[in-house]
Amino acid sequence: MEKQKKIEKDLVFSDEIKKPSDFKFGKAVANAFDDMVGRSVPFYAEIQRMIFELAAEHALPGTTLVDLGCSTGTTMIGINSLVSEDIRFVGIDDSGEMLQKCEAKLSEVKFTRPYELIMADLHGEVKIENASVVILCLTLQFVRPIYREKLLKRIYDGMVPGGALIVSEKILAENTIFNRDFISYYYDYKRRNDYSEMEISQKREALENVLIPYKLSENVKMLEEAGFVAIEIFFKWYNFSGFIAIKN
């Protein structure tokens, strides 16, 4: 795999914002996303590596791998060399700017397997067919709660038997007494990654009505109600988690 271009530093919230608005995955975020997520999500590189491994274990020849909320294509690029060449990749995102960045990165690494990038809103009728692996990497948390169960059922119905749904999410503590502590530790993590108090505060405000986390147990219950029977946690750091669910 060829070396990718230098990652643009995340400065999206570095200047004071006079009129706050909800967080959007527009051009500024797309251009700085790889730096943003690497500095904002604890163990992001390791979570991605674990997703690569799990996807490689469950991806079946002749099927499709679907990355819902594919952003800049990091996950698809990482899995590419680990699975059969006849597995078709589908990246879906509701941000045209993200998909443009994704296409550019796929081109940079000379991505040759069959793939399709689709601009679609996950709140709508997203088409999933013949999928042995579906990935929701920091994506489900941005789906409005009223639509989450419908999306998971749509994913389940579009998967082949034995298919795997791999999810990573920001979560709430099971006991609310720990939420304040975990959030405090998380902001300390962001400070260690050179985010200023203003950047942390402004991003928190922008995400308040957009990113709505659930408890881990609530996520597991939704997966069970969608039809998944084998569910396992593969990562946990304070208010972040990764889990995998298998379809019978």
Coordinates of C-alpha atoms in Angstrom, one line a residue:
M1 CA 0.0 0.0 0.0
E2 CA 1.4 3.4 -1.0
K3 CA 2.1 6.1 1.5
Q4 CA -0.8 8.6 1.8
K5 CA -0.4 12.4 1.8
K6 CA 0.3 14.3 5.1
I7 CA -2.8 14.5 7.3
E8 CA -4.3 18.0 7.7
K9 CA -4.4 19.1 11.3
D10 CA -7.8 19.6 13.0
L11 CA -8.3 23.3 13.5
V12 CA -12.1 23.3 13.0
F13 CA -12.9 24.7 16.5
S14 CA -9.6 26.6 17.1
D15 CA -11.2 30.0 16.5
E16 CA -14.0 31.4 18.6
I17 CA -17.4 30.7 17.0
K18 CA -19.8 33.7 17.5
K19 CA -22.9 31.8 16.4
P20 CA -22.7 28.2 17.4
S21 CA -24.4 25.6 15.2
D22 CA -24.8 21.8 15.2
F23 CA -21.8 19.8 14.1
K24 CA -21.7 19.0 10.4
F25 CA -19.5 16.7 8.3
G26 CA -18.7 19.4 5.8
K27 CA -15.6 20.3 3.9
A28 CA -13.6 21.6 6.9
V29 CA -14.3 18.5 8.9
A30 CA -13.7 16.2 6.0
N31 CA -10.3 17.7 5.3
A32 CA -9.2 17.4 8.9
F33 CA -11.2 14.3 9.8
D34 CA -8.3 11.8 10.0
D35 CA -6.4 14.0 12.5
M36 CA -9.6 14.9 14.3
V37 CA -10.7 11.3 15.0
G38 CA -7.1 10.2 15.8
R39 CA -6.8 12.9 18.5
S40 CA -10.4 12.7 19.7
V41 CA -11.1 9.0 20.0
P42 CA -9.0 7.0 22.5
F43 CA -7.1 4.1 20.9
Y44 CA -8.6 4.9 17.5
A45 CA -5.8 3.2 15.6
E46 CA -6.2 0.1 17.7
I47 CA -9.9 0.0 17.4
Q48 CA -9.5 0.2 13.6
R49 CA -6.9 -2.6 13.7
M50 CA -9.4 -4.8 15.7
I51 CA -12.1 -4.0 13.2
F52 CA -9.8 -5.1 10.3
E53 CA -9.1 -8.4 12.1
L54 CA -12.8 -9.1 12.9
A55 CA -13.9 -8.2 9.4
A56 CA -11.2 -10.4 7.9
E57 CA -12.4 -13.3 10.0
H58 CA -16.1 -13.0 9.0
A59 CA -15.9 -11.7 5.4
L60 CA -17.1 -14.4 3.0
P61 CA -16.0 -14.8 -0.7
G62 CA -18.6 -13.6 -3.2
T63 CA -20.3 -11.3 -0.6
T64 CA -20.3 -7.6 0.1
L65 CA -18.6 -5.6 2.9
V66 CA -20.6 -2.5 3.8
D67 CA -19.1 0.4 5.7
L68 CA -22.0 2.7 7.0
G69 CA -20.6 6.1 7.7
C70 CA -17.4 5.3 5.8
S71 CA -16.1 8.9 6.2
T72 CA -12.6 9.1 4.5
G73 CA -12.3 5.4 3.8
T74 CA -9.7 4.4 6.5
T75 CA -11.6 1.2 7.4
M76 CA -12.0 0.0 3.9
I77 CA -8.4 0.7 3.1
G78 CA -7.2 -1.2 6.2
I79 CA -9.4 -4.3 5.4
N80 CA -8.6 -4.3 1.7
S81 CA -5.5 -6.5 1.8
L82 CA -7.0 -9.0 4.3
V83 CA -10.0 -10.3 2.5
S84 CA -10.8 -12.2 -0.7
E85 CA -10.5 -10.1 -3.9
D86 CA -14.0 -11.1 -5.0
I87 CA -15.6 -9.3 -2.0
R88 CA -17.2 -6.1 -3.1
F89 CA -16.9 -3.1 -0.8
V90 CA -19.7 -0.5 -0.4
G91 CA -19.0 2.8 1.5
I92 CA -22.1 4.8 2.5
D93 CA -22.1 8.3 3.9
D94 CA -24.4 11.2 4.0
S95 CA -21.6 13.8 3.4
G96 CA -20.6 14.4 -0.2
E97 CA -17.4 16.1 1.1
M98 CA -16.5 12.9 3.1
L99 CA -17.1 10.8 0.0
Q100 CA -14.9 13.0 -2.1
K101 CA -12.1 12.7 0.5
C102 CA -12.7 8.9 0.6
E103 CA -12.5 8.6 -3.2
A104 CA -9.2 10.6 -3.2
K105 CA -7.7 8.4 -0.5
L106 CA -8.7 5.2 -2.4
S107 CA -7.1 6.6 -5.5
E108 CA -3.9 7.5 -3.6
V109 CA -3.5 3.8 -2.4
K110 CA -4.4 2.5 -5.9
F111 CA -7.5 0.7 -4.5
T112 CA -8.5 -1.8 -7.3
R113 CA -11.1 -4.2 -5.9
P114 CA -14.8 -3.7 -6.9
Y115 CA -16.3 -0.9 -4.8
E116 CA -19.0 1.6 -4.7
L117 CA -19.4 4.9 -2.8
I118 CA -23.0 5.9 -2.1
M119 CA -24.3 9.2 -0.7
A120 CA -27.3 8.2 1.4
D121 CA -29.0 9.3 4.7
L122 CA -29.0 6.4 7.2
H123 CA -32.3 7.6 8.5
G124 CA -33.8 6.6 5.1
E125 CA -34.1 3.4 3.1
V126 CA -30.4 2.4 2.9
K127 CA -30.1 -0.7 0.7
I128 CA -28.0 -3.6 2.1
E129 CA -27.7 -6.8 0.2
N130 CA -25.6 -10.0 0.4
A131 CA -23.5 -8.5 3.2
S132 CA -21.2 -10.8 5.2
V133 CA -19.7 -7.8 7.1
V134 CA -21.4 -4.5 8.0
I135 CA -19.4 -1.8 9.9
L136 CA -20.7 1.1 12.0
C137 CA -17.5 2.8 13.2
L138 CA -18.6 5.8 15.3
T139 CA -21.7 6.1 13.2
L140 CA -24.7 4.7 15.0
Q141 CA -24.3 7.5 17.7
F142 CA -25.2 10.1 14.9
V143 CA -28.4 8.3 13.9
R144 CA -31.4 9.8 15.6
P145 CA -32.7 7.4 18.3
I146 CA -36.1 7.0 16.7
Y147 CA -34.4 5.5 13.6
R148 CA -31.7 3.2 15.2
E149 CA -33.8 0.1 15.6
K150 CA -35.1 0.3 12.0
L151 CA -31.5 0.7 10.7
L152 CA -30.3 -2.3 12.7
K153 CA -33.2 -4.4 11.4
R154 CA -32.5 -3.3 7.9
I155 CA -28.8 -4.3 8.4
Y156 CA -29.8 -7.7 9.8
D157 CA -32.2 -8.4 6.9
G158 CA -29.5 -7.5 4.4
M159 CA -26.9 -9.9 5.8
V160 CA -26.1 -13.4 4.9
P161 CA -26.3 -16.1 7.6
G162 CA -23.1 -16.0 9.7
G163 CA -22.6 -12.3 8.8
A164 CA -21.0 -10.0 11.3
L165 CA -22.0 -6.5 12.4
I166 CA -19.1 -4.6 13.9
V167 CA -19.8 -1.5 15.9
S168 CA -17.7 1.1 17.7
E169 CA -19.5 3.8 19.7
K170 CA -19.3 6.5 22.3
I171 CA -21.4 5.3 25.2
L172 CA -22.9 6.2 28.5
A173 CA -21.9 4.5 31.7
E174 CA -24.4 1.8 33.0
N175 CA -24.5 3.6 36.3
T176 CA -24.9 7.4 35.9
I177 CA -22.6 8.0 38.9
F178 CA -19.7 7.3 36.6
N179 CA -20.6 9.5 33.7
R180 CA -19.1 12.7 35.1
D181 CA -15.8 10.9 35.9
F182 CA -15.6 9.3 32.5
I183 CA -16.3 12.5 30.6
S184 CA -13.7 14.2 32.7
Y185 CA -11.1 11.6 31.8
Y186 CA -12.1 11.9 28.2
Y187 CA -11.5 15.7 28.2
D188 CA -8.2 15.1 29.9
Y189 CA -7.3 12.8 27.0
K190 CA -8.2 15.5 24.5
R191 CA -6.0 18.0 26.4
R192 CA -3.1 15.6 26.2
N193 CA -3.6 15.6 22.4
D194 CA -3.2 19.4 22.3
Y195 CA -6.8 20.5 22.1
S196 CA -7.5 23.8 23.9
E197 CA -10.2 24.4 26.4
M198 CA -12.0 26.5 23.8
E199 CA -11.8 23.7 21.2
I200 CA -13.1 21.2 23.6
S201 CA -16.0 23.5 24.7
Q202 CA -17.0 24.5 21.2
K203 CA -17.0 21.0 19.9
R204 CA -19.0 19.7 22.9
E205 CA -21.6 22.4 22.2
A206 CA -21.7 21.6 18.5
L207 CA -22.2 17.9 19.1
E208 CA -24.8 18.2 21.9
N209 CA -27.8 17.7 19.7
V210 CA -26.1 15.6 17.1
L211 CA -24.2 12.8 18.9
I212 CA -26.5 11.0 21.3
P213 CA -24.9 8.0 23.0
Y214 CA -26.6 5.1 24.5
K215 CA -25.6 2.8 27.3
L216 CA -23.7 -0.4 26.2
S217 CA -26.6 -2.5 27.5
E218 CA -29.1 -0.4 25.5
N219 CA -27.1 -1.0 22.3
V220 CA -26.9 -4.8 23.0
K221 CA -30.7 -4.9 23.6
M222 CA -31.3 -3.2 20.2
L223 CA -29.0 -5.7 18.5
E224 CA -30.9 -8.6 20.1
E225 CA -34.3 -7.1 19.1
A226 CA -33.0 -6.8 15.5
G227 CA -32.4 -10.6 15.5
F228 CA -28.7 -10.9 16.4
V229 CA -28.0 -13.7 18.8
A230 CA -24.2 -13.8 19.4
I231 CA -23.0 -10.5 20.8
E232 CA -19.6 -9.8 22.3
I233 CA -17.7 -6.7 23.5
F234 CA -14.2 -6.5 22.0
F235 CA -13.1 -3.0 23.3
K236 CA -13.9 -0.8 26.2
W237 CA -12.3 2.5 27.4
Y238 CA -14.4 4.5 29.8
N239 CA -17.1 6.0 27.6
F240 CA -16.1 4.3 24.3
S241 CA -16.8 0.7 23.3
G242 CA -16.6 -1.8 20.4
F243 CA -18.9 -4.8 20.0
I244 CA -19.6 -7.4 17.4
A245 CA -22.9 -9.2 16.6
I246 CA -23.4 -12.3 14.5
K247 CA -26.5 -13.3 12.4
N248 CA -27.6 -16.9 12.7

